[in-house]
Tab-separated table of C-alpha atoms in Angstrom:
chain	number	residue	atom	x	y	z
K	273	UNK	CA	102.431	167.730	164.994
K	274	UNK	CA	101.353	163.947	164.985
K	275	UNK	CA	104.238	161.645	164.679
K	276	UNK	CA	103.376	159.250	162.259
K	277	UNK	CA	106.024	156.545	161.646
K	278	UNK	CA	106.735	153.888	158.891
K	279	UNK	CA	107.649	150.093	159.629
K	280	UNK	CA	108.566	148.756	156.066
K	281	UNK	CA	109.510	151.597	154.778
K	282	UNK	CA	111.567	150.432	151.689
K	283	UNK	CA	108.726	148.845	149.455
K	284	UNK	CA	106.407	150.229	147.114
K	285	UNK	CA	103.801	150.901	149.618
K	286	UNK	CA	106.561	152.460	151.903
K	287	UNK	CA	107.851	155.237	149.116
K	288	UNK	CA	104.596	156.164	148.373
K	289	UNK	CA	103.849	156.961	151.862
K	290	UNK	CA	106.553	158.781	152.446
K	291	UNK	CA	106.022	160.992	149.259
K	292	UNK	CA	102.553	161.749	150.450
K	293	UNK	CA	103.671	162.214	153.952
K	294	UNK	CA	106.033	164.711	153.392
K	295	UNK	CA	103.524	166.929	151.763
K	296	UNK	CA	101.037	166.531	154.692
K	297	UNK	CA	100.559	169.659	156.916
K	298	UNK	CA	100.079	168.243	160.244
K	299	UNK	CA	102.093	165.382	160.698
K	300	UNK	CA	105.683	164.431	160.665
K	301	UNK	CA	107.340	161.518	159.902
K	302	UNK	CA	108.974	160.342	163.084
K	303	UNK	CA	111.204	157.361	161.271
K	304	UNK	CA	111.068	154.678	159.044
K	305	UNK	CA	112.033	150.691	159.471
K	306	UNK	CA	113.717	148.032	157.535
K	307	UNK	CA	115.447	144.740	158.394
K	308	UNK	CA	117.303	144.737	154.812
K	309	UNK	CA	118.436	148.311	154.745
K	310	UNK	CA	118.740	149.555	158.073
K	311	UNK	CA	121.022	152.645	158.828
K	312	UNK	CA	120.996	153.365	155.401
K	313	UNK	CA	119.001	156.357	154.059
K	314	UNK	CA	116.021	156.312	151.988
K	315	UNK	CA	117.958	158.249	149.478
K	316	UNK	CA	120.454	155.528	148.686
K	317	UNK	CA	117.418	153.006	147.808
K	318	UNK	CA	114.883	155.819	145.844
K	319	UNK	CA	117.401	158.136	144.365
K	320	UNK	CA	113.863	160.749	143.593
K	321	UNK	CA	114.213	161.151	148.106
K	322	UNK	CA	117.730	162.571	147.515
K	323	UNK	CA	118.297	165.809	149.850
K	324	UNK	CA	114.425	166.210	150.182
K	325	UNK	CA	113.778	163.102	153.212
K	326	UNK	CA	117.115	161.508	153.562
K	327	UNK	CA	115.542	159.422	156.515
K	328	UNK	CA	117.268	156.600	157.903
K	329	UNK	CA	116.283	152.965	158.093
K	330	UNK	CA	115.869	152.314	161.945
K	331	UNK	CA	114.398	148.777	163.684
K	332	UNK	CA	110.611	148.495	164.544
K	333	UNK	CA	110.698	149.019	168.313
K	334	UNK	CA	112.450	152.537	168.016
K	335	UNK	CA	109.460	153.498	165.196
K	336	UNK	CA	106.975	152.315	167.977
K	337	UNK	CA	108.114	154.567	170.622
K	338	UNK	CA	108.176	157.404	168.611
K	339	UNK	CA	105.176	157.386	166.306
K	340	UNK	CA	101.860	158.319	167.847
K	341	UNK	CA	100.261	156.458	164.647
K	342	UNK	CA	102.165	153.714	162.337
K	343	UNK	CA	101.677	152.736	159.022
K	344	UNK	CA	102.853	148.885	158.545
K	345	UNK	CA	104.048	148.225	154.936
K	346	UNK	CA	104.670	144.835	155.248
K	347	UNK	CA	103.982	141.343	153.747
K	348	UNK	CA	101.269	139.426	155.013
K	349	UNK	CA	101.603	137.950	158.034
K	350	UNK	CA	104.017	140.075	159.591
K	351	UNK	CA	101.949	142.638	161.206
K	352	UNK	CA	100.144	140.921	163.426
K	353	UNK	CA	102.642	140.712	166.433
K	354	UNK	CA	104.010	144.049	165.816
K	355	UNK	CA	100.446	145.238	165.773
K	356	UNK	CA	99.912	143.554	169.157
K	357	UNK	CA	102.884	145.714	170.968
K	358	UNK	CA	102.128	148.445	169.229
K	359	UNK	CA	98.375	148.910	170.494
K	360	UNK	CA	99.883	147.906	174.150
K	361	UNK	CA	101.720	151.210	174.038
K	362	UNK	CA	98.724	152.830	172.680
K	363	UNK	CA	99.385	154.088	169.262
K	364	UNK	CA	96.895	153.550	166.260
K	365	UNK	CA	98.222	151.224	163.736
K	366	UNK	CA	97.131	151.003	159.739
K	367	UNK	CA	98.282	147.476	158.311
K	368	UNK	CA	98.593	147.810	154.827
K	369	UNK	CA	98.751	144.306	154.316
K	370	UNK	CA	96.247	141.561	154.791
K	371	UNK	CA	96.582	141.225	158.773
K	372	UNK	CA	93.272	142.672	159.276
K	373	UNK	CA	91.453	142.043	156.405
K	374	UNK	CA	89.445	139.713	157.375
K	375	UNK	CA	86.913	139.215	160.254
K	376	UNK	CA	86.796	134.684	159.671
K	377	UNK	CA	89.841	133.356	160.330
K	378	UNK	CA	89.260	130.246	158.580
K	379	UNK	CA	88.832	132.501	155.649
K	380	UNK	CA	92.391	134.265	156.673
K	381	UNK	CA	93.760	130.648	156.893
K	382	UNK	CA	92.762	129.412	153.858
K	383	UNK	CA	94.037	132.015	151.501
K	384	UNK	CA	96.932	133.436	153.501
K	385	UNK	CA	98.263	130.105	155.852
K	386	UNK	CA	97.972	131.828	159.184
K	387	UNK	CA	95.587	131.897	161.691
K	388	UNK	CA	94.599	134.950	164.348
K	389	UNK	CA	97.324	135.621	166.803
K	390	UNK	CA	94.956	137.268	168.898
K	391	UNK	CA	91.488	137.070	168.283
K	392	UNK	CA	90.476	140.493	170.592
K	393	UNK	CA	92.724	142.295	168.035
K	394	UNK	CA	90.840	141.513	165.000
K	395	UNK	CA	87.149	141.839	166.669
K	396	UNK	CA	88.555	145.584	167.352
K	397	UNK	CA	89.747	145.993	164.021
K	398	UNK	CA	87.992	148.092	161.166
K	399	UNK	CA	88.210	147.413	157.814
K	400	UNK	CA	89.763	150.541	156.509
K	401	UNK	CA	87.161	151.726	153.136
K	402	UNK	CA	86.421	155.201	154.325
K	403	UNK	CA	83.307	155.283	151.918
K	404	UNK	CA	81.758	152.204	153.985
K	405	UNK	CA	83.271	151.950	157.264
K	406	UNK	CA	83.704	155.884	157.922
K	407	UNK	CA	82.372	155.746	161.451
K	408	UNK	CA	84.299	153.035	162.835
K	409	UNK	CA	87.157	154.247	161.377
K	410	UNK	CA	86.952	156.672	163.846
K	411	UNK	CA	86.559	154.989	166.992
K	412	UNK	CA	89.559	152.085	166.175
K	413	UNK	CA	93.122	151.857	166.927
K	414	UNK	CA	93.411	149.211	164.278
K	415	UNK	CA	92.419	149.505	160.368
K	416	UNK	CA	92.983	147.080	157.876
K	417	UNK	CA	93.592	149.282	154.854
K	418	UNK	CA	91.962	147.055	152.027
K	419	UNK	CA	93.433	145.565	148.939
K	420	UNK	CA	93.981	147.791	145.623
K	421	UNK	CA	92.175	145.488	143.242
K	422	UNK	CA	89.294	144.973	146.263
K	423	UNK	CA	88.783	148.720	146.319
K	424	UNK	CA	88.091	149.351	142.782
K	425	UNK	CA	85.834	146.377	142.584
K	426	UNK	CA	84.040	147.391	145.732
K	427	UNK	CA	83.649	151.124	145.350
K	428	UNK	CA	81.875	149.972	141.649
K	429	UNK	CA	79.714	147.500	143.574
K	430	UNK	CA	78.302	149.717	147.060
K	431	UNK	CA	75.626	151.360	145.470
K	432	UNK	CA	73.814	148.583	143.634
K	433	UNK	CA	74.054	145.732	146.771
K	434	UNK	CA	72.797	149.096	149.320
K	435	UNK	CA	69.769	149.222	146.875
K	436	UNK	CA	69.231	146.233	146.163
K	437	UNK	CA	69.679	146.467	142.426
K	438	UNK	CA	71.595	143.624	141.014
K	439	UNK	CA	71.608	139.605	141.755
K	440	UNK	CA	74.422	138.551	144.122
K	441	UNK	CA	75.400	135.818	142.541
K	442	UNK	CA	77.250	135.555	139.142
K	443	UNK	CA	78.922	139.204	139.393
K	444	UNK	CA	82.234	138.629	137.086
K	445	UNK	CA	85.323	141.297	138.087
K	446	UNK	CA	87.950	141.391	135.205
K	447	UNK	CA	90.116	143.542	136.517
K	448	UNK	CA	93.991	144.678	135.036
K	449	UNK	CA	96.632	146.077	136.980
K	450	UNK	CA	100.147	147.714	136.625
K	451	UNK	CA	103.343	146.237	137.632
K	452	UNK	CA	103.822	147.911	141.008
K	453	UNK	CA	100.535	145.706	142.293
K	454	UNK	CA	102.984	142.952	142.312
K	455	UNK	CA	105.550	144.104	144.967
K	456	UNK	CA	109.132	145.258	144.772
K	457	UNK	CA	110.561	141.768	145.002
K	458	UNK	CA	110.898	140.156	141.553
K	459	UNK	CA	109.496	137.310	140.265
K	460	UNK	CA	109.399	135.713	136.947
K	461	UNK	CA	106.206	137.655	135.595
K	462	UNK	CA	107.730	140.787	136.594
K	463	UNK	CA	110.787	140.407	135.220
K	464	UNK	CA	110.907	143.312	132.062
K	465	UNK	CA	111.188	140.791	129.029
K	466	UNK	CA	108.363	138.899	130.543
K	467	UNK	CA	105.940	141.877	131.160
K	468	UNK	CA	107.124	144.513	128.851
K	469	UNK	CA	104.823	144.027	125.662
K	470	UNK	CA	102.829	141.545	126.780
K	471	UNK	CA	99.828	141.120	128.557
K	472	UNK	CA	98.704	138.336	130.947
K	473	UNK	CA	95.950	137.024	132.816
K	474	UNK	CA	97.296	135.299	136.526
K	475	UNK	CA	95.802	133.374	139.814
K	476	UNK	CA	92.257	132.810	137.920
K	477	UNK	CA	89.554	132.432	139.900
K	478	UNK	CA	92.573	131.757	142.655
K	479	UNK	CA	93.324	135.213	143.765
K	480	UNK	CA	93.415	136.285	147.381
K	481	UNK	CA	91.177	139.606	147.001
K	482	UNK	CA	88.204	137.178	146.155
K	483	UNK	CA	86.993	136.245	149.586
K	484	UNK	CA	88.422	139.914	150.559
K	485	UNK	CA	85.818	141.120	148.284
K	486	UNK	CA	83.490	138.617	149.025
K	487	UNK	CA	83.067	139.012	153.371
K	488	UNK	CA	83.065	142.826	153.128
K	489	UNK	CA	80.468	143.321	150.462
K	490	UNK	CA	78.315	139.776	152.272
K	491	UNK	CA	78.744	141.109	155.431
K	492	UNK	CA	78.123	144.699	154.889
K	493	UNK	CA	74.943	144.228	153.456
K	494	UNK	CA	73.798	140.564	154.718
K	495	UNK	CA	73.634	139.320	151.775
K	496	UNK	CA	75.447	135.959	150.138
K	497	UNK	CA	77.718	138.066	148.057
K	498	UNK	CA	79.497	135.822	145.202
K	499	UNK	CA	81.872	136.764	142.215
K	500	UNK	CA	84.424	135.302	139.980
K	501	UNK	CA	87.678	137.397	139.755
K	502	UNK	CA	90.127	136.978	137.330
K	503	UNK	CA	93.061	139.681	137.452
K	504	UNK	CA	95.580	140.751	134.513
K	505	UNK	CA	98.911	142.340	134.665
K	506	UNK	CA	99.405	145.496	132.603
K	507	UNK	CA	103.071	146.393	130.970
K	508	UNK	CA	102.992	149.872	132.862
K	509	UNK	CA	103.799	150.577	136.064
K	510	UNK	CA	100.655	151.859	138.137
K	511	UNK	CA	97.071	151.947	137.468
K	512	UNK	CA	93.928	149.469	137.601
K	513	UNK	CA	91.013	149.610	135.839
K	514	UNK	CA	88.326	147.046	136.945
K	515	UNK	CA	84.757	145.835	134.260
K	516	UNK	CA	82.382	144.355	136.740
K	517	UNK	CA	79.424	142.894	135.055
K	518	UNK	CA	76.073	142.073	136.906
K	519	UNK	CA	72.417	141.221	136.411
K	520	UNK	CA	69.585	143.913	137.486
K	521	UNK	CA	67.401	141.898	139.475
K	522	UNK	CA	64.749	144.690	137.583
K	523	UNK	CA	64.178	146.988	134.606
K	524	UNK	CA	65.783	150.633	135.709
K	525	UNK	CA	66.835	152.706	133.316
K	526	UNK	CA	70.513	153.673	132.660
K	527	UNK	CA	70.159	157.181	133.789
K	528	UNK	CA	68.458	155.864	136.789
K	529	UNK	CA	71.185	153.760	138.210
K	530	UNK	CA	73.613	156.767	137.379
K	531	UNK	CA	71.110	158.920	139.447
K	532	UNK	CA	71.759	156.306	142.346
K	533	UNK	CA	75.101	155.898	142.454
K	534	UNK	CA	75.612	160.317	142.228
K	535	UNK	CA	73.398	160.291	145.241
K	536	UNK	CA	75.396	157.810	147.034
K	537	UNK	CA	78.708	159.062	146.519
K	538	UNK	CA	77.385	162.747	146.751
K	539	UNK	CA	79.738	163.823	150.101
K	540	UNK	CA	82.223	161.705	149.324
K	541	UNK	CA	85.838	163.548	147.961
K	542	UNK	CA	87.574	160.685	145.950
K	543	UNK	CA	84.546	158.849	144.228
K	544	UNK	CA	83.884	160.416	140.882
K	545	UNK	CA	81.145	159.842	138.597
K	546	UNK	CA	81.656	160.103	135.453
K	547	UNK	CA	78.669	161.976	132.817
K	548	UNK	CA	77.016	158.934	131.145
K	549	UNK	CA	78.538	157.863	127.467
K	550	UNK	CA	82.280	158.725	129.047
K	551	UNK	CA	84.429	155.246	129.897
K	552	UNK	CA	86.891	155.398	133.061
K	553	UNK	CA	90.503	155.284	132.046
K	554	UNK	CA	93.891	154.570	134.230
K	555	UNK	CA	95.097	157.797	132.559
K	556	UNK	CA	92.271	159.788	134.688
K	557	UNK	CA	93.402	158.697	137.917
K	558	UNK	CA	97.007	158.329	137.796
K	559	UNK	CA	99.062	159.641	140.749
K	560	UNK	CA	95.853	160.876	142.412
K	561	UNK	CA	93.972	159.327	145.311
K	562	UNK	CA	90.447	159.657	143.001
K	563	UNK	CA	88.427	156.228	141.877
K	564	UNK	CA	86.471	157.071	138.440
K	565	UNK	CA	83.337	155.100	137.733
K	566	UNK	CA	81.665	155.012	134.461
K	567	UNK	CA	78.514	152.893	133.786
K	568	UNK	CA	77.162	151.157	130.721
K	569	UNK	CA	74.246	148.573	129.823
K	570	UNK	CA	74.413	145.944	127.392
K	571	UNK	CA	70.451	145.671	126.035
K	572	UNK	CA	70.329	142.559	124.373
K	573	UNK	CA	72.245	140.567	127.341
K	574	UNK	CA	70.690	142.401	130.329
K	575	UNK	CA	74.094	143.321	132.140
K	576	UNK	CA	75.065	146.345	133.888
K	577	UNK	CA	78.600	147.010	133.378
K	578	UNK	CA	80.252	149.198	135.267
K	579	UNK	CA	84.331	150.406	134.798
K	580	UNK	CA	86.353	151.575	138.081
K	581	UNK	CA	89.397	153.297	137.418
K	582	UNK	CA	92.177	153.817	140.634
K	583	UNK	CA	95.753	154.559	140.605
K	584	UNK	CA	96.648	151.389	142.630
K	585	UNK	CA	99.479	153.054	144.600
K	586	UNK	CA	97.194	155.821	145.738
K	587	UNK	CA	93.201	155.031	146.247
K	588	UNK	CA	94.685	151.251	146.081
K	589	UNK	CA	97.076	151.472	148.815
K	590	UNK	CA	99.381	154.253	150.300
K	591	UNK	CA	96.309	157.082	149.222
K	592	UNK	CA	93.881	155.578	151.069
K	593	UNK	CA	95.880	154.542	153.785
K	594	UNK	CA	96.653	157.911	154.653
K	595	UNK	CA	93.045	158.966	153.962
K	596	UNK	CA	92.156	156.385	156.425
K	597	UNK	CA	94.848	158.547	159.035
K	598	UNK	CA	92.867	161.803	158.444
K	599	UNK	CA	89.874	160.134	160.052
K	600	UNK	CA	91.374	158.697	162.298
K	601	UNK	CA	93.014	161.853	163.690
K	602	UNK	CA	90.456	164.050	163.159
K	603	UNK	CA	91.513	165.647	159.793
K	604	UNK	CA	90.197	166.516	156.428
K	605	UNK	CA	90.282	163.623	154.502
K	606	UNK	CA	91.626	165.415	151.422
K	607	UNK	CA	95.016	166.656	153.980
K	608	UNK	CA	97.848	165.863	151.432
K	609	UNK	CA	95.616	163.784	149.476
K	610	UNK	CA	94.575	167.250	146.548
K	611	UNK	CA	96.990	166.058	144.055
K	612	UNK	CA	94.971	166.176	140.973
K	613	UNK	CA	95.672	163.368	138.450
K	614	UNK	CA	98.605	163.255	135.558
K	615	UNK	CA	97.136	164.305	132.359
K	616	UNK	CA	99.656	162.170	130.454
């Protein structure tokens, strides 16, 4: 078995892989870390672990000696060092934060405060979206597991930028998300009276997952890639759906398009299409590790719209993480990933 170990493994992010984790056939979770709740079990923080994986908090270097592969579940700008000792002993690390993101550092800088610890590190880095970056996923000991809200807006955007289909410029992302996107620490727009029955747009057109979005999709397909982003907070707990509007650079019909984007997610497990006329909803995806797309055309404007749907815990974060293990390792990518989603 592959000892896969857990440093942050209190958060959000850190549950979730440790729910999905414990239902994976070949690998076992060799510890978990935290600085706030060490030698405490997991149990005592997430009552739902209780007598199922009582596993105890331990510090980072014991998870590092132990793990073959480590997931790091921790806010930006903590990975980077740990990252650094880690790969010195060998082991293949997945930051789940923004640590390896990005390939410009100026970029890193500018939206995150912190610069490249070492710069070798991130030119052997991957950016972890199995559906464009399968291959090097592969051949890396570090993968940058990507954003929730970048994925969603991403996945909708591959297969009209690979074929050329839609002007770079002017794409608009209005995307919503549940409360978990925030993080377990509370702040003022996640306290319940504040979220609960209510619904609010934040960081507009100042969100971090812009230039995120932005470098992969320019880079990827050397083009000048440019979109304005504006995120909202949902009053439920997991979820995004993302409306991405663009302009065809040329007449294709609707079924067309939908012909393209089947072809290009043919082989791939979590990227469902849905029949033309059907709209993605967060109630399709919930608690499963699949992104829905549907895709519509306003005539008298001349915009493709096109509606992701994720579960931002799962193809958003801890999901996709662990589908970004499987390749690394050699695996199926569906290996505890076959949860279907929650029909209500």
């Amino acid at each position: 078995m592959i000892q896969v170990g857990i440093i942050g493994g209190t958060g959000y992010v850190g549950a979730e892989l440790i729910r999905l984790l414990s239902n994976h056939n070949k690998v076992n979770i060799s510890g978990i870390s935290s600085v706030k709740y060490r030698g405490k079990p997991i149990s005592s923080i997430y009552s739902g672990f209780y007598q199922t994986d009582d596993l105890e908090c331990e510090n980072q270097q014991d998870i590092i000696e132990k793990s073959d592969l480590i997931f790091l579940a921790l806010p930006s700008g903590l990975s980077q060092a740990i990252v650094e000792k880690a790969v010195y002993e060998n082991k293949i690390c997945i930051d789940m934060g923004a640590d390896f993101r990005f390939k410009n550092e100026n970029l890193y800088k500018k939206w995150y405060g912190k610069t490249f610890l070492n710069k070798s590190l991130h030119e052997k880095s991957v950016y972890g979206l199995p559906e464009l970056n399968r291959d090097e996923i592969r051949r890396t000991q570090i993968i940058g597991n990507p954003g929730c809200y970048a994925t969603s807006v991403e996945l909708a955007l591959l297969p009209l930028l690979s074929e050329n289909l839609i002007e770079e410029d002017g794409i608009i992302a209005d995307c919503k998300s549940g409360i978990t996107g925030s993080g377990k620490e509370l702040t003022e727009s996640s306290h319940f009276v504040n979220c609960n029955e209510n619904f609010t747009a934040y960081k507009v057109a100042n969100h971090r997952h812009t230039p995120e979005i932005e470098e992969t999709l320019s880079n990827s397909f050397k083009k000048n890639v440019k979109l304005t982003f504006v995120p909202h907070l949902l009053p439920i707990n997991r979820g995004i759906l993302s409306t991405i509007y663009a302009t065809p650079k040329k007449a294709l019909s609707l079924e067309e398009v939908h012909e393209k984007y089947s072809q290009f997610y043919k082989n791939e497990n979590f990227i469902k299409m849905l029949p033309l006329g059907e709209v993605s909803k967060i109630s399709g995806v919930r608690l499963s590790n699949y992104c829905h797309i549907s895709l519509h055309y306003d005539d008298d404007n001349n915009k493709l719209i096109v509606i992701s749907c994720l579960d931002n815990m799962m193809k958003g974060s801890a999901g996709q993480g662990i589908q970004n293990m499987n390749i690394a390792l050699g695996f199926s990518e569906k290996e505890g990933l076959t949860t279907l989603p929650a029909v209500f």
